[in-house]
Each structure stands twice: as C-alpha cells, then as structure tokens.
Amino acid sequence: MWPFGKSTADRVKDALNEQPRLKDLGLQVQERGGTVSVSGMVPNSRYMSLIRVIAEGINGVKTVDLSGVTAQEEAAAPAQPAPDAPQAAVTEIAPTTGNMNASADSTDMDAEIKQVEDRSRVAKAVLSAIRSNGELADDPIDVLQSGSSVILRGVVDNDHEKRLLEQVARGVDGVSGVDISGVRVAQGAKELAKEKDQDSGDTVYTVKPGDSLSAIAQKFYGDPMQYKKIAHYNNISNPDLIHPGDRLRIPG
C-alpha cells in the first residue's frame, strides 16, 4: 500500500493504466529525483499531452520527460525525397469516411485531454492545500481525481489528522466529494515515509538498535509476519541477522 509499497513510478504507471486510451500501450515509467521518464509508442502526438497531464497530477512528480515516447504517425511518416530528385505527379484522393473518422477521433481526444486537465487541476489544488497545512504538510498523501471528486490515499499520524485531511480537501473550490477510504492511521507515518531511495523511489528504513524484521514489518504493514517480504526484497538470507545502520528498502 502507498506510501510504503508504491514508488512514484509505480503510481504514475497505475494512473496511466487507468486511462482507457493508454492502458494497452505498454508504456514504461521510471523516476529519479522527482523526474518521471515515460517511454513507449503512442498512436499520435496528442497522447503526449494526455500522458503529461496525468503524470503531473501524481504526488512526488516534479518534471515529466517524454523524450522516450514516439508517436506512430511520426515513425510511419515516409522519408522526404532529395531536393533534386524528380517527383512523379500523383493525384490521390483520401477516402472521405477516413478523414471524417480521423477528425472525430481528434475532437474526442482534445475533449478528453481538456477533461483530464480540468480534473487534474482540482487534484493539484487539493494537494497544494494539504502541503500548505502545517499539520498535514509532511504526511505521505496522494490525491487522485474521479470526476469532480477526489480520492485520497496514504497514511496520517492520528484520527485528528484524518478528519483534518478530509476537511481541507472539501474546502477546495471545485471539489464535490472526498473519498478517504484509502487513508489509514499509523503513528509515526511522517517519519517512516520520509526517506526514499533515489533510484527506485522505494521507502527506506534505517535499522535502529533493538529492531527486528518482524518489528519493522509491524511498523510498516501492521503485521509482523510480513517480515519475510522485507527479507526477500533486500536479499537477507537470515532474517535474524540485521544490524543497526542497515538501510532496508520497504516493498509493496
């Protein structure tokens, strides 16, 4: 569960896959230091705007790099003849139905992008309001959009912060509803989610004196038996052998 088991890249990829036009394109997402890089093939250049708008709405994303995304229309474009090469005079009439379909698809895409942009603006405004609140600023919270409603996911330190979180979100212009079912309460959440691995975006925990893997699993998952997951993810063959100062990545 985010924030302990979902990197920024994973959450961007999930958001892209929730869009019907993008979910079957197999786009790849990487993140480093807040820069999200997307790669893959899309039908046309309008998809670039759609990808950017969705990615920018995810908490933790500072910039979006689309240099690895190729538009099919550009990849399939025929090579231009050399300036001195003779050109045959060819008259070609494109089918009327095809042009109409392309135009309709273009209009639908433009309308869809505008709709996603509008929703994303609301989600960004809610995220900004949360970050501006002294009590909530450091809580690991994601804001997703669903129409004019927002979905909050993450962890807060106590019940008071959970109520405050909903109140702040409802106070943002354009928000018609707030879903906080994905927010859980865990004491010390701010501290637990503070450190991130620069390469993977995983949450990192530094082992303290007296820690055990089962105690660490209890902190992050609320279940001490999840220690096996942490051990496997960090290639720890003997779960009883961890040392103060060890840095453990926390998996989903």
Coordinates of C-alpha atoms in Angstrom, one line a residue:
M1 CA 0.0 0.0 0.0
W2 CA 1.1 3.5 -0.8
P3 CA 3.2 5.2 0.7
F4 CA 5.2 2.2 1.9
G5 CA 4.8 -0.2 -1.1
K6 CA 4.3 2.0 -4.1
S7 CA 7.1 4.1 -5.7
T8 CA 6.3 7.3 -7.5
A9 CA 7.0 5.5 -10.8
D10 CA 4.5 2.7 -9.9
R11 CA 1.8 5.2 -9.0
V12 CA 2.3 7.1 -12.3
K13 CA 2.1 3.8 -14.2
D14 CA -1.1 2.9 -12.3
A15 CA -2.6 6.3 -13.2
L16 CA -1.7 6.0 -16.9
N17 CA -3.2 2.5 -17.0
E18 CA -6.5 3.7 -15.5
Q19 CA -7.0 5.8 -18.7
P20 CA -8.8 3.7 -21.4
R21 CA -6.7 5.2 -24.2
L22 CA -3.4 4.4 -22.5
K23 CA -3.9 1.2 -20.6
D24 CA -3.0 -1.2 -23.5
L25 CA 0.0 0.8 -24.9
G26 CA 2.6 -0.8 -22.5
L27 CA 4.2 2.5 -21.5
Q28 CA 7.2 2.2 -19.3
V29 CA 7.8 4.6 -16.4
Q30 CA 11.0 5.4 -14.5
E31 CA 11.6 8.0 -11.8
R32 CA 14.7 9.6 -10.3
G33 CA 14.7 12.6 -8.0
G34 CA 11.2 13.7 -8.9
T35 CA 11.7 13.5 -12.7
V36 CA 9.5 10.9 -14.3
S37 CA 10.6 9.5 -17.6
V38 CA 8.0 7.7 -19.8
S39 CA 8.9 5.6 -22.8
G40 CA 7.0 3.7 -25.5
M41 CA 4.9 4.1 -28.6
V42 CA 1.6 6.1 -28.9
P43 CA -0.8 6.5 -31.9
N44 CA -0.2 10.2 -32.3
S45 CA 1.3 13.3 -30.7
R46 CA -1.9 14.3 -28.9
Y47 CA -1.3 11.4 -26.5
M48 CA 1.8 13.2 -25.2
S49 CA -0.4 15.9 -23.6
L50 CA -2.6 13.3 -22.0
I51 CA 0.4 11.5 -20.5
R52 CA 1.9 14.7 -19.2
V53 CA -1.3 15.9 -17.6
I54 CA -1.9 12.6 -15.8
A55 CA 1.8 12.2 -14.6
E56 CA 1.9 15.8 -13.3
G57 CA -1.1 15.1 -11.1
I58 CA 0.8 12.4 -9.0
N59 CA 2.3 13.4 -5.7
G60 CA 6.1 13.5 -5.9
V61 CA 6.4 14.3 -9.6
K62 CA 8.4 17.5 -10.3
T63 CA 9.0 17.2 -14.0
V64 CA 7.9 14.8 -16.8
D65 CA 10.3 13.6 -19.5
L66 CA 8.6 12.3 -22.7
S67 CA 11.7 12.2 -24.9
G68 CA 11.4 8.4 -24.8
V69 CA 7.8 8.4 -26.3
T70 CA 7.4 8.0 -30.0
A71 CA 4.3 8.9 -31.9
Q72 CA 3.3 6.3 -34.5
E73 CA 2.3 8.9 -37.0
E74 CA 5.9 10.3 -37.0
A75 CA 7.5 6.9 -37.0
A76 CA 5.5 5.9 -40.1
A77 CA 6.0 9.1 -42.0
P78 CA 7.6 8.4 -45.4
A79 CA 11.1 9.8 -46.0
Q80 CA 11.2 13.0 -48.0
P81 CA 12.8 12.8 -51.4
A82 CA 16.1 14.6 -52.0
P83 CA 15.6 18.2 -53.4
D84 CA 17.0 17.3 -56.8
A85 CA 15.1 14.0 -57.2
P86 CA 12.4 14.0 -59.8
Q87 CA 8.9 13.6 -58.4
A88 CA 6.1 11.9 -60.2
A89 CA 2.8 13.8 -60.4
V90 CA 0.4 11.7 -58.4
T91 CA -3.1 12.7 -57.6
E92 CA -4.5 10.8 -54.6
I93 CA -7.9 11.4 -53.1
A94 CA -8.2 10.2 -49.5
P95 CA -11.4 8.4 -48.6
T96 CA -13.9 10.9 -47.2
T97 CA -15.0 8.4 -44.5
G98 CA -11.5 8.0 -43.2
N99 CA -11.0 11.8 -42.9
M100 CA -14.2 12.1 -41.0
N101 CA -13.2 9.3 -38.6
A102 CA -9.8 10.9 -38.1
S103 CA -11.3 14.3 -37.4
A104 CA -13.9 12.8 -35.0
D105 CA -11.1 10.9 -33.1
S106 CA -9.1 14.1 -32.9
T107 CA -12.0 16.0 -31.5
D108 CA -12.7 13.2 -29.0
M109 CA -9.0 13.2 -27.9
D110 CA -8.9 17.0 -27.5
A111 CA -12.1 16.9 -25.4
E112 CA -10.7 14.0 -23.3
I113 CA -7.4 15.9 -22.7
K114 CA -9.3 19.0 -21.6
Q115 CA -11.5 17.0 -19.2
V116 CA -8.4 15.3 -17.7
E117 CA -6.7 18.7 -17.4
D118 CA -9.7 20.1 -15.6
R119 CA -9.8 17.2 -13.1
S120 CA -6.1 17.3 -12.6
R121 CA -6.2 21.0 -11.7
V122 CA -8.7 20.2 -8.9
A123 CA -6.5 17.3 -7.7
K124 CA -3.4 19.6 -7.7
A125 CA -5.2 22.3 -5.8
V126 CA -6.2 19.8 -3.1
L127 CA -2.6 18.5 -2.9
S128 CA -1.3 22.1 -2.7
A129 CA -3.8 22.8 0.1
I130 CA -2.6 19.7 2.0
R131 CA 1.0 20.7 1.6
S132 CA 0.2 24.2 2.9
N133 CA -1.3 22.9 6.1
G134 CA 1.2 22.8 9.0
E135 CA -0.2 19.6 10.4
L136 CA -0.5 17.7 7.2
A137 CA 2.4 19.1 5.1
D138 CA 4.7 16.1 5.8
D139 CA 2.1 13.3 5.6
P140 CA 2.6 10.9 2.7
I141 CA -0.7 11.6 0.9
D142 CA -1.6 11.0 -2.8
V143 CA -4.5 12.8 -4.4
L144 CA -6.3 11.2 -7.4
Q145 CA -9.2 12.6 -9.3
S146 CA -12.6 11.0 -10.1
G147 CA -14.7 13.4 -11.9
S148 CA -15.2 16.4 -9.7
S149 CA -14.5 14.2 -6.6
V150 CA -11.0 13.4 -5.2
I151 CA -9.7 10.2 -3.8
L152 CA -7.1 10.4 -1.0
R153 CA -4.6 7.6 -0.3
G154 CA -1.8 7.3 2.2
V155 CA -1.2 7.5 5.9
V156 CA -1.6 10.0 8.7
D157 CA -0.4 10.0 12.2
N158 CA -3.7 10.1 14.1
D159 CA -7.5 10.4 13.7
H160 CA -7.4 14.1 14.1
E161 CA -5.2 14.4 11.1
K162 CA -7.5 12.1 9.1
R163 CA -10.5 14.4 9.9
L164 CA -8.5 17.5 9.1
L165 CA -7.4 16.0 5.8
E166 CA -10.9 15.5 4.7
Q167 CA -11.9 19.0 5.8
V168 CA -9.0 20.6 3.9
A169 CA -9.9 18.7 0.7
R170 CA -13.6 19.6 0.9
G171 CA -12.6 23.3 1.3
V172 CA -11.0 23.4 -2.2
D173 CA -13.1 25.0 -5.0
G174 CA -14.4 22.5 -7.5
V175 CA -14.4 19.5 -5.1
S176 CA -17.8 17.9 -4.9
G177 CA -16.8 14.8 -2.9
V178 CA -13.9 13.3 -1.0
D179 CA -13.1 9.6 -0.6
I180 CA -10.8 8.9 2.3
S181 CA -11.3 5.1 2.5
G182 CA -7.7 4.7 1.2
V183 CA -6.2 6.7 4.1
R184 CA -5.1 4.8 7.2
V185 CA -3.8 5.9 10.6
A186 CA -0.3 4.9 11.7
Q187 CA 1.6 6.6 14.4
G188 CA 4.9 7.9 13.2
A189 CA 3.8 7.8 9.5
K190 CA 5.7 11.0 8.7
E191 CA 8.9 9.6 9.9
L192 CA 8.5 6.2 8.4
A193 CA 7.9 7.6 4.9
K194 CA 10.5 10.3 5.0
E195 CA 13.4 8.6 3.4
K196 CA 13.3 7.4 -0.2
D197 CA 15.7 5.5 -2.4
Q198 CA 16.8 7.9 -5.2
D199 CA 17.0 5.2 -7.9
S200 CA 13.9 3.1 -7.1
G201 CA 11.7 5.5 -5.2
D202 CA 11.2 2.8 -2.5
T203 CA 10.7 3.9 1.1
V204 CA 13.9 3.2 3.0
Y205 CA 14.2 2.4 6.8
T206 CA 17.4 2.6 8.7
V207 CA 17.7 -0.2 11.3
K208 CA 17.9 1.1 14.9
P209 CA 19.3 -0.8 18.0
G210 CA 16.8 -3.3 19.2
D211 CA 15.0 -3.6 15.9
S212 CA 13.9 -6.9 14.4
L213 CA 12.5 -7.6 11.0
S214 CA 9.2 -8.5 12.5
A215 CA 9.0 -5.3 14.5
I216 CA 9.8 -3.3 11.3
A217 CA 7.1 -5.2 9.4
Q218 CA 4.7 -4.3 12.2
K219 CA 5.5 -0.6 11.8
F220 CA 5.0 -0.5 8.0
Y221 CA 2.3 -3.1 7.4
G222 CA 0.7 -3.6 10.8
D223 CA 1.6 -7.3 10.5
P224 CA 4.8 -8.7 12.0
M225 CA 4.6 -11.8 9.7
Q226 CA 5.3 -9.6 6.7
Y227 CA 9.0 -9.7 7.7
K228 CA 9.6 -12.4 5.0
K229 CA 8.6 -9.9 2.3
I230 CA 11.2 -7.4 3.6
A231 CA 13.9 -10.1 3.9
H232 CA 13.3 -11.3 0.4
Y233 CA 13.2 -7.8 -1.1
N234 CA 16.6 -7.0 0.5
N235 CA 18.2 -10.4 -0.2
I236 CA 18.5 -11.2 3.5
S237 CA 19.1 -14.9 3.9
N238 CA 18.9 -14.9 7.7
P239 CA 16.1 -12.7 9.0
D240 CA 17.6 -12.7 12.5
L241 CA 20.8 -11.0 11.2
I242 CA 20.2 -7.3 10.8
H243 CA 22.4 -4.6 12.2
P244 CA 21.9 -1.0 13.4
G245 CA 22.6 1.3 10.4
D246 CA 21.4 -1.2 7.8
R247 CA 19.2 0.5 5.2
L248 CA 16.3 -1.6 4.2
R249 CA 14.0 -0.9 1.2
I250 CA 10.3 -1.5 2.0
P251 CA 8.4 -3.3 -0.7
G252 CA 4.8 -3.3 -1.7

